[in-house]
Amino acid sequence: MVYNGNDIKKLIEEENILDNCNLEYISSGSCDISMSKNILKIKKTFKPIDLSDPEKVENMYEQVEIKDTYNLKPNEIIFVILNEKIKLTKNMVAHIRPRTSLSRLGIMINLQHINAGYEGVLNIAMYNLSPNTYKIKSGMRIGQIVFEELTEGITEDLVYPNEKTPMYQNEDGNIGSKIYVDFIGKVFRHFKGNYYFIENVSMDSETKEDIIVYRPLYEREDSMLWTRPASMFFEKIDENRKDNVTGQKHRFELVEDLSKDYIKENKKGGSKKNE
């Protein structure tokens, strides 16, 4: 069931499902959303970006403050940080859809599904498909949000904050892609030859840094569960360093074939060491 405008207004006033919104933007079945004074731009690079490298993925964005207007050039894509903060209850989901007046100019935004229980400030991709340059400014309405009620019986484990990797919960609009969460449940090889299984990706409560939770696929006496900052887990290393028995370019690399025993072949015999 799609919530009508009167229900949306009531939920905003009583449940604060859309903070900092303009109630005049509510229509029969949606509420318009607007852009803040900040956007994220993708830095241009001439080298391929390794999507398993969190440092490179996170550093590909730069925040730009719109002083007056911003010239959105043909074929340009930016990420608009919303003015509104979304806070969904556990029995509703939401969808962000383009604004007709902008799409008829060739300005589009991405369709965005928002899971039950999500809370945060989203950034929305905006791209100019037209041959023209448009001046955009903060406060401009860029799309609309539609709220839907879930059927009964939703269990707590399916609510977004309780999912295994709610990476975008409580975001402030400045977070880019967290695509490397796709590596949960995959096997990675350390440059010294041992294999590890990624259990999860967590977040440091103080620094908000992403932390990889992983376990070795061999017996250790010290611990069978380890954590390491994602930036260090995926960091580049010297291919020619003496202890790099695999010759790989990163500290850990995704593998499909587990048949090769680098430890045995290189007679390192040090699999009990902390890696």
mmCIF file of C-alpha atoms in Angstrom, residues 2-264:
data_model
loop_
_atom_site.group_PDB
_atom_site.id
_atom_site.type_symbol
_atom_site.label_atom_id
_atom_site.label_comp_id
_atom_site.label_asym_id
_atom_site.label_seq_id
_atom_site.Cartn_x
_atom_site.Cartn_y
_atom_site.Cartn_z
ATOM 1 C CA VAL A 2 1.333 3.424 -0.982
ATOM 2 C CA TYR A 3 0.903 6.074 1.699
ATOM 3 C CA ASN A 4 -1.199 9.026 0.587
ATOM 4 C CA GLY A 5 -0.191 12.640 1.167
ATOM 5 C CA ASN A 6 -2.199 12.993 4.383
ATOM 6 C CA ASP A 7 -0.595 9.865 5.841
ATOM 7 C CA ILE A 8 2.861 11.070 4.789
ATOM 8 C CA LYS A 9 2.329 14.362 6.590
ATOM 9 C CA LYS A 10 1.121 12.560 9.709
ATOM 10 C CA LEU A 11 4.115 10.194 9.671
ATOM 11 C CA ILE A 12 6.486 13.129 9.229
ATOM 12 C CA GLU A 13 4.963 14.941 12.195
ATOM 13 C CA GLU A 14 4.649 11.879 14.457
ATOM 14 C CA GLU A 15 7.463 9.533 13.350
ATOM 15 C CA ASN A 16 9.823 12.066 11.729
ATOM 16 C CA ILE A 17 10.263 9.802 8.687
ATOM 17 C CA LEU A 18 11.519 12.758 6.625
ATOM 18 C CA ASP A 19 13.374 15.330 8.686
ATOM 19 C CA ASN A 20 14.045 18.859 7.380
ATOM 20 C CA CYS A 21 11.481 18.516 4.609
ATOM 21 C CA ASN A 22 9.116 21.163 3.288
ATOM 22 C CA LEU A 23 5.540 20.079 4.012
ATOM 23 C CA GLU A 24 4.383 22.143 1.052
ATOM 24 C CA TYR A 25 6.173 19.619 -1.181
ATOM 25 C CA ILE A 26 3.716 16.850 -0.212
ATOM 26 C CA SER A 27 1.388 15.741 -3.006
ATOM 27 C CA SER A 28 -1.246 13.007 -3.302
ATOM 28 C CA GLY A 29 1.199 10.111 -2.910
ATOM 29 C CA SER A 30 4.714 11.498 -2.472
ATOM 30 C CA CYS A 31 6.879 14.297 -1.119
ATOM 31 C CA ASP A 32 9.461 16.177 -3.186
ATOM 32 C CA ILE A 33 13.089 16.050 -2.082
ATOM 33 C CA SER A 34 15.682 18.772 -2.605
ATOM 34 C CA MET A 35 19.429 19.145 -2.972
ATOM 35 C CA SER A 36 21.672 20.650 -0.297
ATOM 36 C CA LYS A 37 24.532 23.060 -0.956
ATOM 37 C CA ASN A 38 27.005 20.167 -1.167
ATOM 38 C CA ILE A 39 27.611 17.657 -3.938
ATOM 39 C CA LEU A 40 30.109 14.860 -4.541
ATOM 40 C CA LYS A 41 32.080 14.770 -7.765
ATOM 41 C CA ILE A 42 34.020 11.842 -9.183
ATOM 42 C CA LYS A 43 37.666 12.673 -9.708
ATOM 43 C CA LYS A 44 38.887 11.939 -13.202
ATOM 44 C CA THR A 45 41.665 9.390 -13.438
ATOM 45 C CA PHE A 46 43.434 7.883 -16.413
ATOM 46 C CA LYS A 47 44.224 4.642 -14.597
ATOM 47 C CA PRO A 48 41.787 1.765 -14.006
ATOM 48 C CA ILE A 49 40.307 1.769 -10.484
ATOM 49 C CA ASP A 50 40.472 -1.540 -8.643
ATOM 50 C CA LEU A 51 37.048 -1.926 -6.999
ATOM 51 C CA SER A 52 38.573 -4.203 -4.346
ATOM 52 C CA ASP A 53 40.764 -1.327 -3.154
ATOM 53 C CA PRO A 54 38.677 0.664 -0.621
ATOM 54 C CA GLU A 55 41.215 3.479 -0.409
ATOM 55 C CA LYS A 56 41.030 4.122 -4.153
ATOM 56 C CA VAL A 57 37.228 3.836 -4.205
ATOM 57 C CA GLU A 58 36.805 6.219 -1.274
ATOM 58 C CA ASN A 59 39.341 8.701 -2.654
ATOM 59 C CA MET A 60 37.635 8.938 -6.032
ATOM 60 C CA TYR A 61 35.143 11.477 -4.640
ATOM 61 C CA GLU A 62 35.559 15.128 -3.765
ATOM 62 C CA GLN A 63 32.988 17.279 -2.008
ATOM 63 C CA VAL A 64 32.095 20.585 -3.638
ATOM 64 C CA GLU A 65 30.110 23.354 -1.982
ATOM 65 C CA ILE A 66 27.757 25.245 -4.255
ATOM 66 C CA LYS A 67 28.266 28.933 -3.539
ATOM 67 C CA ASP A 68 25.609 30.256 -5.897
ATOM 68 C CA THR A 69 24.972 27.916 -8.793
ATOM 69 C CA TYR A 70 26.712 24.907 -10.289
ATOM 70 C CA ASN A 71 27.056 24.354 -14.025
ATOM 71 C CA LEU A 72 25.975 20.797 -14.790
ATOM 72 C CA LYS A 73 27.676 20.048 -18.090
ATOM 73 C CA PRO A 74 26.499 17.654 -20.827
ATOM 74 C CA ASN A 75 27.158 13.997 -19.939
ATOM 75 C CA GLU A 76 28.320 14.985 -16.439
ATOM 76 C CA ILE A 77 27.353 12.945 -13.398
ATOM 77 C CA ILE A 78 27.401 14.240 -9.826
ATOM 78 C CA PHE A 79 26.075 12.982 -6.507
ATOM 79 C CA VAL A 80 23.624 15.360 -4.895
ATOM 80 C CA ILE A 81 23.509 15.302 -1.089
ATOM 81 C CA LEU A 82 19.894 15.676 0.005
ATOM 82 C CA ASN A 83 18.577 18.337 2.365
ATOM 83 C CA GLU A 84 16.258 15.788 3.933
ATOM 84 C CA LYS A 85 17.155 13.035 6.388
ATOM 85 C CA ILE A 86 15.210 9.804 5.944
ATOM 86 C CA LYS A 87 14.168 7.686 8.926
ATOM 87 C CA LEU A 88 12.006 4.708 8.014
ATOM 88 C CA THR A 89 10.092 2.563 10.472
ATOM 89 C CA LYS A 90 10.488 -1.214 10.307
ATOM 90 C CA ASN A 91 7.171 -1.661 8.514
ATOM 91 C CA MET A 92 7.806 0.655 5.563
ATOM 92 C CA VAL A 93 10.105 1.047 2.579
ATOM 93 C CA ALA A 94 10.572 4.033 0.289
ATOM 94 C CA HIS A 95 11.484 4.774 -3.321
ATOM 95 C CA ILE A 96 13.102 7.863 -4.789
ATOM 96 C CA ARG A 97 12.025 8.686 -8.320
ATOM 97 C CA PRO A 98 12.990 11.381 -10.851
ATOM 98 C CA ARG A 99 11.137 14.665 -11.122
ATOM 99 C CA THR A 100 9.228 14.913 -14.407
ATOM 100 C CA SER A 101 10.103 18.565 -15.036
ATOM 101 C CA LEU A 102 13.834 17.766 -14.878
ATOM 102 C CA SER A 103 13.711 14.518 -16.844
ATOM 103 C CA ARG A 104 12.039 16.397 -19.699
ATOM 104 C CA LEU A 105 15.140 18.593 -19.793
ATOM 105 C CA GLY A 106 17.399 15.571 -19.940
ATOM 106 C CA ILE A 107 18.387 15.755 -16.250
ATOM 107 C CA MET A 108 17.915 12.410 -14.536
ATOM 108 C CA ILE A 109 18.467 10.987 -11.071
ATOM 109 C CA ASN A 110 18.898 7.324 -10.180
ATOM 110 C CA LEU A 111 15.974 5.274 -8.958
ATOM 111 C CA GLN A 112 16.694 4.494 -5.303
ATOM 112 C CA HIS A 113 15.123 1.795 -3.161
ATOM 113 C CA ILE A 114 15.356 2.359 0.601
ATOM 114 C CA ASN A 115 14.977 -0.586 2.963
ATOM 115 C CA ALA A 116 12.873 -0.735 6.116
ATOM 116 C CA GLY A 117 14.609 0.764 9.156
ATOM 117 C CA TYR A 118 17.092 2.828 7.149
ATOM 118 C CA GLU A 119 18.154 6.132 8.687
ATOM 119 C CA GLY A 120 20.480 8.672 7.122
ATOM 120 C CA VAL A 121 21.103 11.352 4.518
ATOM 121 C CA LEU A 122 21.381 9.931 1.025
ATOM 122 C CA ASN A 123 23.333 11.191 -1.923
ATOM 123 C CA ILE A 124 21.610 10.694 -5.258
ATOM 124 C CA ALA A 125 23.305 10.390 -8.641
ATOM 125 C CA MET A 126 22.269 13.171 -11.030
ATOM 126 C CA TYR A 127 23.322 13.067 -14.669
ATOM 127 C CA ASN A 128 22.828 15.407 -17.595
ATOM 128 C CA LEU A 129 21.893 13.494 -20.734
ATOM 129 C CA SER A 130 21.208 16.617 -22.765
ATOM 130 C CA PRO A 131 23.617 18.581 -25.021
ATOM 131 C CA ASN A 132 23.096 21.665 -22.844
ATOM 132 C CA THR A 133 24.704 23.024 -19.683
ATOM 133 C CA TYR A 134 22.262 23.756 -16.845
ATOM 134 C CA LYS A 135 22.702 25.947 -13.780
ATOM 135 C CA ILE A 136 21.537 24.115 -10.671
ATOM 136 C CA LYS A 137 21.473 25.445 -7.120
ATOM 137 C CA SER A 138 20.906 24.322 -3.539
ATOM 138 C CA GLY A 139 17.298 23.964 -2.468
ATOM 139 C CA MET A 140 16.211 22.875 -5.940
ATOM 140 C CA ARG A 141 13.707 20.026 -5.970
ATOM 141 C CA ILE A 142 15.274 17.087 -7.783
ATOM 142 C CA GLY A 143 12.883 14.188 -7.235
ATOM 143 C CA GLN A 144 10.155 12.683 -5.128
ATOM 144 C CA ILE A 145 10.007 10.054 -2.410
ATOM 145 C CA VAL A 146 7.202 7.509 -2.225
ATOM 146 C CA PHE A 147 6.500 5.518 0.956
ATOM 147 C CA GLU A 148 5.030 2.028 0.986
ATOM 148 C CA GLU A 149 3.768 -0.153 3.820
ATOM 149 C CA LEU A 150 5.213 -3.648 4.115
ATOM 150 C CA THR A 151 2.955 -6.666 4.561
ATOM 151 C CA GLU A 152 2.709 -8.061 8.078
ATOM 152 C CA GLY A 153 5.216 -10.557 9.400
ATOM 153 C CA ILE A 154 8.528 -8.754 8.841
ATOM 154 C CA THR A 155 11.111 -10.215 11.234
ATOM 155 C CA GLU A 156 13.759 -8.135 13.007
ATOM 156 C CA ASP A 157 16.656 -9.736 11.133
ATOM 157 C CA LEU A 158 15.320 -8.353 7.833
ATOM 158 C CA VAL A 159 15.145 -4.752 9.037
ATOM 159 C CA TYR A 160 18.048 -2.817 7.494
ATOM 160 C CA PRO A 161 19.991 -1.922 10.698
ATOM 161 C CA ASN A 162 19.967 -5.625 11.631
ATOM 162 C CA GLU A 163 21.202 -6.901 8.264
ATOM 163 C CA LYS A 164 24.675 -8.407 8.028
ATOM 164 C CA THR A 165 26.172 -5.357 6.332
ATOM 165 C CA PRO A 166 24.111 -2.166 6.852
ATOM 166 C CA MET A 167 26.993 -0.100 5.464
ATOM 167 C CA TYR A 168 24.945 3.003 4.715
ATOM 168 C CA GLN A 169 23.002 3.224 7.973
ATOM 169 C CA ASN A 170 23.297 6.669 9.633
ATOM 170 C CA GLU A 171 25.270 8.055 6.683
ATOM 171 C CA ASP A 172 25.566 11.822 6.313
ATOM 172 C CA GLY A 173 25.543 12.031 2.522
ATOM 173 C CA ASN A 174 29.326 12.062 2.141
ATOM 174 C CA ILE A 175 29.774 8.291 1.827
ATOM 175 C CA GLY A 176 30.664 6.940 -1.583
ATOM 176 C CA SER A 177 30.450 3.340 -2.762
ATOM 177 C CA LYS A 178 31.095 0.458 -0.349
ATOM 178 C CA ILE A 179 31.224 -2.112 -3.111
ATOM 179 C CA TYR A 180 33.832 -4.247 -1.379
ATOM 180 C CA VAL A 181 31.169 -5.598 1.014
ATOM 181 C CA ASP A 182 30.480 -7.971 -1.891
ATOM 182 C CA PHE A 183 33.596 -9.837 -0.751
ATOM 183 C CA ILE A 184 31.908 -11.141 2.389
ATOM 184 C CA GLY A 185 31.939 -14.921 2.188
ATOM 185 C CA LYS A 186 34.869 -14.967 -0.259
ATOM 186 C CA VAL A 187 38.384 -16.384 0.141
ATOM 187 C CA PHE A 188 41.459 -14.146 -0.068
ATOM 188 C CA ARG A 189 45.151 -15.032 -0.178
ATOM 189 C CA HIS A 190 47.729 -13.194 1.917
ATOM 190 C CA PHE A 191 50.953 -12.292 0.111
ATOM 191 C CA LYS A 192 52.801 -14.747 2.365
ATOM 192 C CA GLY A 193 50.725 -17.579 0.946
ATOM 193 C CA ASN A 194 47.992 -18.415 3.460
ATOM 194 C CA TYR A 195 44.258 -18.307 2.695
ATOM 195 C CA TYR A 196 41.600 -16.422 4.647
ATOM 196 C CA PHE A 197 37.805 -16.234 4.654
ATOM 197 C CA ILE A 198 36.058 -12.839 5.051
ATOM 198 C CA GLU A 199 33.357 -13.183 7.681
ATOM 199 C CA ASN A 200 32.023 -9.639 7.664
ATOM 200 C CA VAL A 201 32.745 -5.932 7.319
ATOM 201 C CA SER A 202 32.214 -3.883 10.482
ATOM 202 C CA MET A 203 32.775 -0.263 11.473
ATOM 203 C CA ASP A 204 35.050 1.146 14.167
ATOM 204 C CA SER A 205 32.841 2.950 16.690
ATOM 205 C CA GLU A 206 35.343 5.781 17.169
ATOM 206 C CA THR A 207 36.913 6.399 13.759
ATOM 207 C CA LYS A 208 33.993 5.112 11.607
ATOM 208 C CA GLU A 209 36.621 3.232 9.592
ATOM 209 C CA ASP A 210 35.544 0.039 7.829
ATOM 210 C CA ILE A 211 37.038 -3.060 9.426
ATOM 211 C CA ILE A 212 37.429 -6.457 7.732
ATOM 212 C CA VAL A 213 36.583 -9.448 9.967
ATOM 213 C CA TYR A 214 38.263 -12.603 8.700
ATOM 214 C CA ARG A 215 39.478 -16.042 9.760
ATOM 215 C CA PRO A 216 42.364 -18.228 8.574
ATOM 216 C CA LEU A 217 41.678 -21.403 6.610
ATOM 217 C CA TYR A 218 44.339 -23.223 8.612
ATOM 218 C CA GLU A 219 44.790 -23.982 12.299
ATOM 219 C CA ARG A 220 46.362 -21.324 14.518
ATOM 220 C CA GLU A 221 47.068 -21.410 18.239
ATOM 221 C CA ASP A 222 46.702 -17.671 18.905
ATOM 222 C CA SER A 223 43.327 -16.839 17.339
ATOM 223 C CA MET A 224 40.975 -18.068 14.636
ATOM 224 C CA LEU A 225 39.320 -14.686 14.122
ATOM 225 C CA TRP A 226 41.069 -11.479 13.082
ATOM 226 C CA THR A 227 40.247 -7.879 12.181
ATOM 227 C CA ARG A 228 42.097 -5.366 10.049
ATOM 228 C CA PRO A 229 41.170 -1.915 8.661
ATOM 229 C CA ALA A 230 39.831 -2.294 5.118
ATOM 230 C CA SER A 231 42.333 0.275 3.869
ATOM 231 C CA MET A 232 45.168 -1.939 5.127
ATOM 232 C CA PHE A 233 43.553 -5.242 4.145
ATOM 233 C CA PHE A 234 43.385 -4.246 0.481
ATOM 234 C CA GLU A 235 46.454 -1.998 0.374
ATOM 235 C CA LYS A 236 49.074 -2.261 -2.384
ATOM 236 C CA ILE A 237 52.441 -3.817 -1.551
ATOM 237 C CA ASP A 238 55.792 -4.143 -3.268
ATOM 238 C CA GLU A 239 55.663 -7.102 -5.653
ATOM 239 C CA ASN A 240 59.397 -7.608 -5.182
ATOM 240 C CA ARG A 241 59.588 -7.712 -1.380
ATOM 241 C CA LYS A 242 61.361 -10.860 -0.187
ATOM 242 C CA ASP A 243 58.444 -12.276 1.823
ATOM 243 C CA ASN A 244 55.949 -11.802 -1.041
ATOM 244 C CA VAL A 245 56.004 -15.473 -2.024
ATOM 245 C CA THR A 246 52.925 -15.127 -4.256
ATOM 246 C CA GLY A 247 54.173 -12.110 -6.215
ATOM 247 C CA GLN A 248 50.813 -10.373 -5.779
ATOM 248 C CA LYS A 249 50.228 -6.614 -5.829
ATOM 249 C CA HIS A 250 48.027 -6.303 -2.708
ATOM 250 C CA ARG A 251 48.279 -7.522 0.876
ATOM 251 C CA PHE A 252 45.231 -9.742 0.298
ATOM 252 C CA GLU A 253 43.831 -10.751 -3.084
ATOM 253 C CA LEU A 254 40.658 -12.577 -4.076
ATOM 254 C CA VAL A 255 41.274 -16.140 -5.245
ATOM 255 C CA GLU A 256 39.215 -18.845 -6.923
ATOM 256 C CA ASP A 257 41.780 -21.669 -6.945
ATOM 257 C CA LEU A 258 42.932 -22.893 -3.520
ATOM 258 C CA SER A 259 44.968 -25.813 -4.825
ATOM 259 C CA LYS A 260 48.386 -24.131 -4.823
ATOM 260 C CA ASP A 261 50.252 -24.362 -1.513
ATOM 261 C CA TYR A 262 52.651 -21.406 -1.487
ATOM 262 C CA ILE A 263 53.737 -22.133 2.078
ATOM 263 C CA LYS A 264 54.905 -25.642 1.222
#
